[in-house]
GROMACS .gro file of C-alpha atoms in nm:
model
  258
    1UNK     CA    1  -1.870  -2.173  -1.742
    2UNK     CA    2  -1.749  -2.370  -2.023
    3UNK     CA    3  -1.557  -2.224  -2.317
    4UNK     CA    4  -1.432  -2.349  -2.680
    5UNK     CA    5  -1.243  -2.200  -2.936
    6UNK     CA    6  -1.326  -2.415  -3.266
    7UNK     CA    7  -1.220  -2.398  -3.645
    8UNK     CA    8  -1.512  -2.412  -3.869
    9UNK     CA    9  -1.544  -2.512  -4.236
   10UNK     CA   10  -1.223  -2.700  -4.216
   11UNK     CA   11  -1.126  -3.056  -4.045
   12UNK     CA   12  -0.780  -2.917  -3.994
   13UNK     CA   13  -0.673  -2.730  -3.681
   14UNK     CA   14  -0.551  -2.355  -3.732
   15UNK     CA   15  -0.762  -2.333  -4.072
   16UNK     CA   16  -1.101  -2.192  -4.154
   17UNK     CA   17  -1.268  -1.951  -3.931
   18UNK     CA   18  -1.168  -1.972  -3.573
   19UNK     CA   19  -1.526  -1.930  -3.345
   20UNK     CA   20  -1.590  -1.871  -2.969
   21UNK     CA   21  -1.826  -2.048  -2.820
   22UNK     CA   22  -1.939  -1.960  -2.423
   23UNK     CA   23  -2.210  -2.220  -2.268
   24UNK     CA   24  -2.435  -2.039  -2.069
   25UNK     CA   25  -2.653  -2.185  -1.786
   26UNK     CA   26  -2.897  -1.867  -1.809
   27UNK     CA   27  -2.919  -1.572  -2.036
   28UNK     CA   28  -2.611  -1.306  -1.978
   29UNK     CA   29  -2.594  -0.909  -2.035
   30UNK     CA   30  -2.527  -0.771  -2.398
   31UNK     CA   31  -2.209  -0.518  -2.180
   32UNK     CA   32  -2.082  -0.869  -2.017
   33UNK     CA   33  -2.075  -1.095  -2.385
   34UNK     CA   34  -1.992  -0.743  -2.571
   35UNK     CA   35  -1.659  -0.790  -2.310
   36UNK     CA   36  -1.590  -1.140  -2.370
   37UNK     CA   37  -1.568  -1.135  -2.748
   38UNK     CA   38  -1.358  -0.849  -2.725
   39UNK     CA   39  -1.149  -1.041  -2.498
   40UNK     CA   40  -1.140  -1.355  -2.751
   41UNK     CA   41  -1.061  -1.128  -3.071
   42UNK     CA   42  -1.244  -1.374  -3.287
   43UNK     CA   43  -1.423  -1.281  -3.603
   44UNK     CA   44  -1.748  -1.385  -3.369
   45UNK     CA   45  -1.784  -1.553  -3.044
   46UNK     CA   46  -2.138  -1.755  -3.012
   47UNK     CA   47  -2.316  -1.716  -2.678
   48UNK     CA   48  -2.571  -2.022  -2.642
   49UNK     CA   49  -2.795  -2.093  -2.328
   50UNK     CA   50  -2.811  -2.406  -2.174
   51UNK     CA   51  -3.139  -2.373  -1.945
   52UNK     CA   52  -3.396  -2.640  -2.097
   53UNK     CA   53  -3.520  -2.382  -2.357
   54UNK     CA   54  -3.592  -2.532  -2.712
   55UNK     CA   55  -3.487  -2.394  -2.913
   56UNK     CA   56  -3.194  -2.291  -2.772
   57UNK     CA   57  -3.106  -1.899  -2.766
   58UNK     CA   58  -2.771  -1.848  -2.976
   59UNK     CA   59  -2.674  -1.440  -2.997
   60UNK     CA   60  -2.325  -1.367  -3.171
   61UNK     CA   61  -2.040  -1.099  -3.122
   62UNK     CA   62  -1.743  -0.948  -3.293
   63UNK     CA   63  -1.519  -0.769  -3.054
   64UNK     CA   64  -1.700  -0.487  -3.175
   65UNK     CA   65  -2.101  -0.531  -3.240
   66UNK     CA   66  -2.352  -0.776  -3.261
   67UNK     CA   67  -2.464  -0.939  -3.521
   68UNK     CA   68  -2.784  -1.087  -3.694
   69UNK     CA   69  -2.664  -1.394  -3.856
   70UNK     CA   70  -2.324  -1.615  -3.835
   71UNK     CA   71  -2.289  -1.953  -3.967
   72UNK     CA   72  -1.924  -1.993  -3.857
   73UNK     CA   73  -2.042  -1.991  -3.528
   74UNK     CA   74  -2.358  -2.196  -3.534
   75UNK     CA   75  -2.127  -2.422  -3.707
   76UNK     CA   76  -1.915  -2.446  -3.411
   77UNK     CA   77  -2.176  -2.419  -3.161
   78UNK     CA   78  -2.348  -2.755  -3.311
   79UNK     CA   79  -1.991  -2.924  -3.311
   80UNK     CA   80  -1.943  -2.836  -2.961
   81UNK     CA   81  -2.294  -2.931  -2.812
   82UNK     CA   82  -2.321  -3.266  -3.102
   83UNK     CA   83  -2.637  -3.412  -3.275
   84UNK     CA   84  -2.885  -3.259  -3.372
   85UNK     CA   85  -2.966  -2.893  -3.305
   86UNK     CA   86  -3.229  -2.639  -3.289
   87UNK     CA   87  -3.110  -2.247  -3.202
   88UNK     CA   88  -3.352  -1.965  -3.154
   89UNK     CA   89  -3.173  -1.632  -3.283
   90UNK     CA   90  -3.196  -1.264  -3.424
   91UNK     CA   91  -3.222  -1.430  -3.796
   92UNK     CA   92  -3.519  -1.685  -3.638
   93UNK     CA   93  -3.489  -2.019  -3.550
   94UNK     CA   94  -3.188  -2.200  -3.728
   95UNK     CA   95  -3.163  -2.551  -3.744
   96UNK     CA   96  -2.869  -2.787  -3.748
   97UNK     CA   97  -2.828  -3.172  -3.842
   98UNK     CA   98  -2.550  -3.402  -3.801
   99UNK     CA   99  -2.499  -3.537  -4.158
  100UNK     CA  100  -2.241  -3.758  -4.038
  101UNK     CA  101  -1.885  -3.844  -4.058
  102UNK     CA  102  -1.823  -3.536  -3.895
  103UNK     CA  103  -2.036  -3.306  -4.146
  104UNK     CA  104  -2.305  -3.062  -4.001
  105UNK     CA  105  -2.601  -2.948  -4.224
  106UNK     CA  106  -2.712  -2.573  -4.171
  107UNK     CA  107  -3.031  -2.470  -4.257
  108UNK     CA  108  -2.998  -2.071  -4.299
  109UNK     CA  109  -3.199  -1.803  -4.464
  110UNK     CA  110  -3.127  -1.701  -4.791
  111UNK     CA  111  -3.050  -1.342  -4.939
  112UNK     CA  112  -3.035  -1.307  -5.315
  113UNK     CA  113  -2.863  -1.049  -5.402
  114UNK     CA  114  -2.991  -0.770  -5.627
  115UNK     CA  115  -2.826  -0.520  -5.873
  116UNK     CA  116  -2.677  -0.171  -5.725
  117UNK     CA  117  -2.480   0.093  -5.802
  118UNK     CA  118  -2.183   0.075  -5.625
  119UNK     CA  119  -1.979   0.355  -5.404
  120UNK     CA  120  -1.759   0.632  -5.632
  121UNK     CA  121  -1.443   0.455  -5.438
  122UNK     CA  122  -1.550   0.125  -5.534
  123UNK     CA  123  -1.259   0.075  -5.791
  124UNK     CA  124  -1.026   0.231  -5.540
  125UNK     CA  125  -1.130   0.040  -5.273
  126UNK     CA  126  -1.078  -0.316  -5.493
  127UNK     CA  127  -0.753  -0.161  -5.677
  128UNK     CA  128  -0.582  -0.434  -5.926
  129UNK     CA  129  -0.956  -0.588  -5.986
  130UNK     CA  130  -1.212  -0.567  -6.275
  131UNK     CA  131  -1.527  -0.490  -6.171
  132UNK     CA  132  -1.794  -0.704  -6.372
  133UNK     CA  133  -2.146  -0.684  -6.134
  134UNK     CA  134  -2.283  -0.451  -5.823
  135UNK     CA  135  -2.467  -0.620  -5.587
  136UNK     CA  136  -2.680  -0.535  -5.271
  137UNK     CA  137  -2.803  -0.787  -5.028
  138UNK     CA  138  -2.938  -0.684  -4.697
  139UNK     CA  139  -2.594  -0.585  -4.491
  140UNK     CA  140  -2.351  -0.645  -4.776
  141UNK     CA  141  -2.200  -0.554  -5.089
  142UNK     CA  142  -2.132  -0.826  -5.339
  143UNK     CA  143  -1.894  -0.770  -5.607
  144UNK     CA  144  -1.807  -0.991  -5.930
  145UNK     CA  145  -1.501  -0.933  -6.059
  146UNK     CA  146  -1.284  -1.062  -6.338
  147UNK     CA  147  -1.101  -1.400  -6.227
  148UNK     CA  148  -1.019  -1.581  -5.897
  149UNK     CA  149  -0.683  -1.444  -5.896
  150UNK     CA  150  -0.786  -1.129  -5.893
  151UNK     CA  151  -0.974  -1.212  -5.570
  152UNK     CA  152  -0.705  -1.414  -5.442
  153UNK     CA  153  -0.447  -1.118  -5.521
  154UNK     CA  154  -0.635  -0.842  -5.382
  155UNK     CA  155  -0.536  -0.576  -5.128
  156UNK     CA  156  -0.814  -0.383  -5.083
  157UNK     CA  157  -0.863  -0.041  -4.913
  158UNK     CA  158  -1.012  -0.146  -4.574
  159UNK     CA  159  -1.016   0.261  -4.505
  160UNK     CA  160  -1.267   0.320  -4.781
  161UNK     CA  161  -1.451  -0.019  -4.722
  162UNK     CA  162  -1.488   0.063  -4.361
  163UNK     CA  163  -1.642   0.423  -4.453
  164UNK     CA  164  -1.939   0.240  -4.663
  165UNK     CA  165  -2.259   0.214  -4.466
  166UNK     CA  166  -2.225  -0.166  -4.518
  167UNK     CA  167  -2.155  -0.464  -4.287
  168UNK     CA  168  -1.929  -0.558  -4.537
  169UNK     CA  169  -1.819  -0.610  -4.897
  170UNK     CA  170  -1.811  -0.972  -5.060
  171UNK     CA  171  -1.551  -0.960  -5.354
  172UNK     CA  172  -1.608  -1.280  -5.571
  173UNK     CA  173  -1.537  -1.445  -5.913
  174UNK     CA  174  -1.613  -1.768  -6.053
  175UNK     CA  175  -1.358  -2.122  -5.969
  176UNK     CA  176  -1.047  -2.171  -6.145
  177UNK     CA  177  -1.042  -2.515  -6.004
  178UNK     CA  178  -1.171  -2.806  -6.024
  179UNK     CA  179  -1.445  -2.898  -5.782
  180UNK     CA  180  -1.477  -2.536  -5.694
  181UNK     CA  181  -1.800  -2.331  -5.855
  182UNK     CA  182  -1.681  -1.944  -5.668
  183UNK     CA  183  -1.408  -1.820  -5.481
  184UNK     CA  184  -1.450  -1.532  -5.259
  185UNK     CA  185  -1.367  -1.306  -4.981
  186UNK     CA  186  -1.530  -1.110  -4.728
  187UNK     CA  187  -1.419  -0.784  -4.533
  188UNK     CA  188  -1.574  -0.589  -4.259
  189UNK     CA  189  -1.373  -0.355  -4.124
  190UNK     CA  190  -1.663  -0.150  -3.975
  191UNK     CA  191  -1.760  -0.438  -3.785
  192UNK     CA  192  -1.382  -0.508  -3.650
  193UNK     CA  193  -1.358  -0.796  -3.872
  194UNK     CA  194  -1.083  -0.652  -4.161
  195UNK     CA  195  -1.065  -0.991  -4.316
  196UNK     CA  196  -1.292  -1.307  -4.159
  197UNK     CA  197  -1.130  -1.611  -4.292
  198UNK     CA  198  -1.460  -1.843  -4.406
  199UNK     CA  199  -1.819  -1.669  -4.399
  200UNK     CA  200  -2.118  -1.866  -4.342
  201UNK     CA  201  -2.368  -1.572  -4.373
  202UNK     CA  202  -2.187  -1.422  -4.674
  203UNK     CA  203  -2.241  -1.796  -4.857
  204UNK     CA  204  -2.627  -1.734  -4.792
  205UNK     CA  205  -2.590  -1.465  -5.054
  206UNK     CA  206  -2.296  -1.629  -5.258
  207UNK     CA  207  -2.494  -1.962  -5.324
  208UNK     CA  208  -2.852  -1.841  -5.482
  209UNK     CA  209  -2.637  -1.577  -5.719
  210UNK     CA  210  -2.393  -1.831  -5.813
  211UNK     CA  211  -2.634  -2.099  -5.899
  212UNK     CA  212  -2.836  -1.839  -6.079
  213UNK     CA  213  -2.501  -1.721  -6.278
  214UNK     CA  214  -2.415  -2.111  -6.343
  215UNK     CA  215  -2.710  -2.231  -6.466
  216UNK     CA  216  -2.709  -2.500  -6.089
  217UNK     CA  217  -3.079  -2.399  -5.960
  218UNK     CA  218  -3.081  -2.643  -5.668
  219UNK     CA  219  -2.806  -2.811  -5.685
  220UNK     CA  220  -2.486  -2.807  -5.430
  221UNK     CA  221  -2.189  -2.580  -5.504
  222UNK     CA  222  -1.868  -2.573  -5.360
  223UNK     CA  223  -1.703  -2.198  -5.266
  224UNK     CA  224  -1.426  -2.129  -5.178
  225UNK     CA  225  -1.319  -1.894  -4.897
  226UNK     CA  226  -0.962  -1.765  -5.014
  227UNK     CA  227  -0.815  -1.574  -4.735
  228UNK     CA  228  -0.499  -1.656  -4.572
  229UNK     CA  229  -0.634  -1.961  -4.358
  230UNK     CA  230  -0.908  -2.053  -4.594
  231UNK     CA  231  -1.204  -2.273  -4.608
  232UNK     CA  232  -1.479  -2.473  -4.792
  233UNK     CA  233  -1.828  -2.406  -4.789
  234UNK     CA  234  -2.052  -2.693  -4.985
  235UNK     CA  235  -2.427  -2.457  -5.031
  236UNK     CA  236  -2.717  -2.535  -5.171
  237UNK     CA  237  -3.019  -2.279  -5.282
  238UNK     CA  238  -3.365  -2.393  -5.216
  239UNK     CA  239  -3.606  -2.085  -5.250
  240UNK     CA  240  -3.591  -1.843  -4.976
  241UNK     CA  241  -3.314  -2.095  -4.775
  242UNK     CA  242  -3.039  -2.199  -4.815
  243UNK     CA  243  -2.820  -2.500  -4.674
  244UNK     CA  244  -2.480  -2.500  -4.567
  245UNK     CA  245  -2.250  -2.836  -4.498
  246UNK     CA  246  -1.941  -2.767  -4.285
  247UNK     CA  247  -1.671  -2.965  -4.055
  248UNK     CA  248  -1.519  -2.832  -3.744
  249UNK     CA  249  -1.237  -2.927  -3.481
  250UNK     CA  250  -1.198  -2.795  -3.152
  251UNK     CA  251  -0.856  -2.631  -3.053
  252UNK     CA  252  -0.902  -2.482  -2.701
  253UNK     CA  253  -1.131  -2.622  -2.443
  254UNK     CA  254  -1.147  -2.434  -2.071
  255UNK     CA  255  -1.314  -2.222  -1.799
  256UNK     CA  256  -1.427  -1.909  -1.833
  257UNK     CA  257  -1.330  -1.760  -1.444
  258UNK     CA  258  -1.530  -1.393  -1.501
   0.00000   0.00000   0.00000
């Protein structure tokens, strides 16, 4: 069977998040796909089936867990199979357009986030930061704090992060450049993932707080993912979705023998 290793939300090879992507002539075992994303050591590897079924069935892995949503690698599952795309998946069926000139339009669920308290550690966990906002979404923390370069200085505590009974933590603050509206990053150590370079999923939380914060109901912003490979996510809010617009370029192409 066919497999891809693609960069998402970039158009340059060895940036943004690197996805797996296995084609699948018929539906595989959760132990056998659990093995093969361990074996890749991506963030997520995308399993899609390739048996006539519309929408096709897309189910995603870190080396460690499945997981319910993951735009990086719908992203790169679209660029692999081209045009148009419909995928059936834990998160329901998610759609995907070619927008052209290399652009693919993701239409995800939204998850606006809500206030929370956060964990006693939190300030620990986030050391060198100011904290300005709690959030809770469905699987995630999101927190404000007080400048992009405190989010693009941080070392955080992946210990303490990893002993929350979250997916993850989003750590955020509004752009310091321009055509940027939010920088952020994401880290899931409980889910193997200690730092994933560009979130799709996490942007389906990122873009209806932001645009509420900014005063841009319905319009598109632009966040930026600042990890160490980095990315761009253009997202735009509309009610209980929200859209995503991403590149991607394949780096590996091959067989998978097992």
């Amino acid at each position: 069977m066919r497999i891809y290793v693609v960069d998402s939300f970039t158009e340059t090879p060895f940036s943004g998040n690197p996805a797996g992507v296995v084609l699948l002539d018929a539906p595989a075992s959760e132990t056998w796909m659990r093995s093969v994303a361990a074996e890749m050591k991506h963030a997520e590897t995308a399993f899609v089936v390739l048996d006539g079924t519309e929408p096709k069935p897309l189910r995603w892995f870190t080396p460690t867990t499945e997981v319910d949503l993951c735009g990086h690698a719908t992203l790169a599952t679209a660029h692999v199979l081209g045009g148009d795309q419909r995928f059936s998946t834990r998160s329901g069926e998610l759609i995907c357009t070619d927008a052209g000139d290399g652009w693919i339009g993701l239409d995800f669920p939204a998850s606006a986030p809500t206030p929370a308290d956060g964990p006693a550690d939190l300030a620990a966990a986030l050391p060198g930061t100011t904290v300005r906002a709690v959030l809770s979404t469905s699987d995630d923390l999101l927190v404000r704090v007080g400048s992009a370069a405190e989010v693009r200085a941080l070392e955080p505590d992946l210990e303490r992060i990893g002993a929350w009974a979250r997916r993850g933590v989003i750590v955020t603050a509004e752009g310091d450049r321009d055509g940027v509206d939010f920088v952020s990053r994401f880290f899931a150590p409980a889910s193997g993932i200690p730092e994933d370079p560009v979130t799709g999923s996490a942007h389906c939380k990122l873009a209806p707080y932001w645009a509420a914060e900014l005063g841009r109901a319905g319009a598109e912003l632009v966040g930026e993912q600042a990890s160490a490979r980095g990315g761009f996510v253009r997202a735009t809010p509309n009610g209980d979705r929200v859209g995503l617009r991403g590149r991607a370029v394949t780096v590996l192409e091959g067989d998978l023998r097992v």
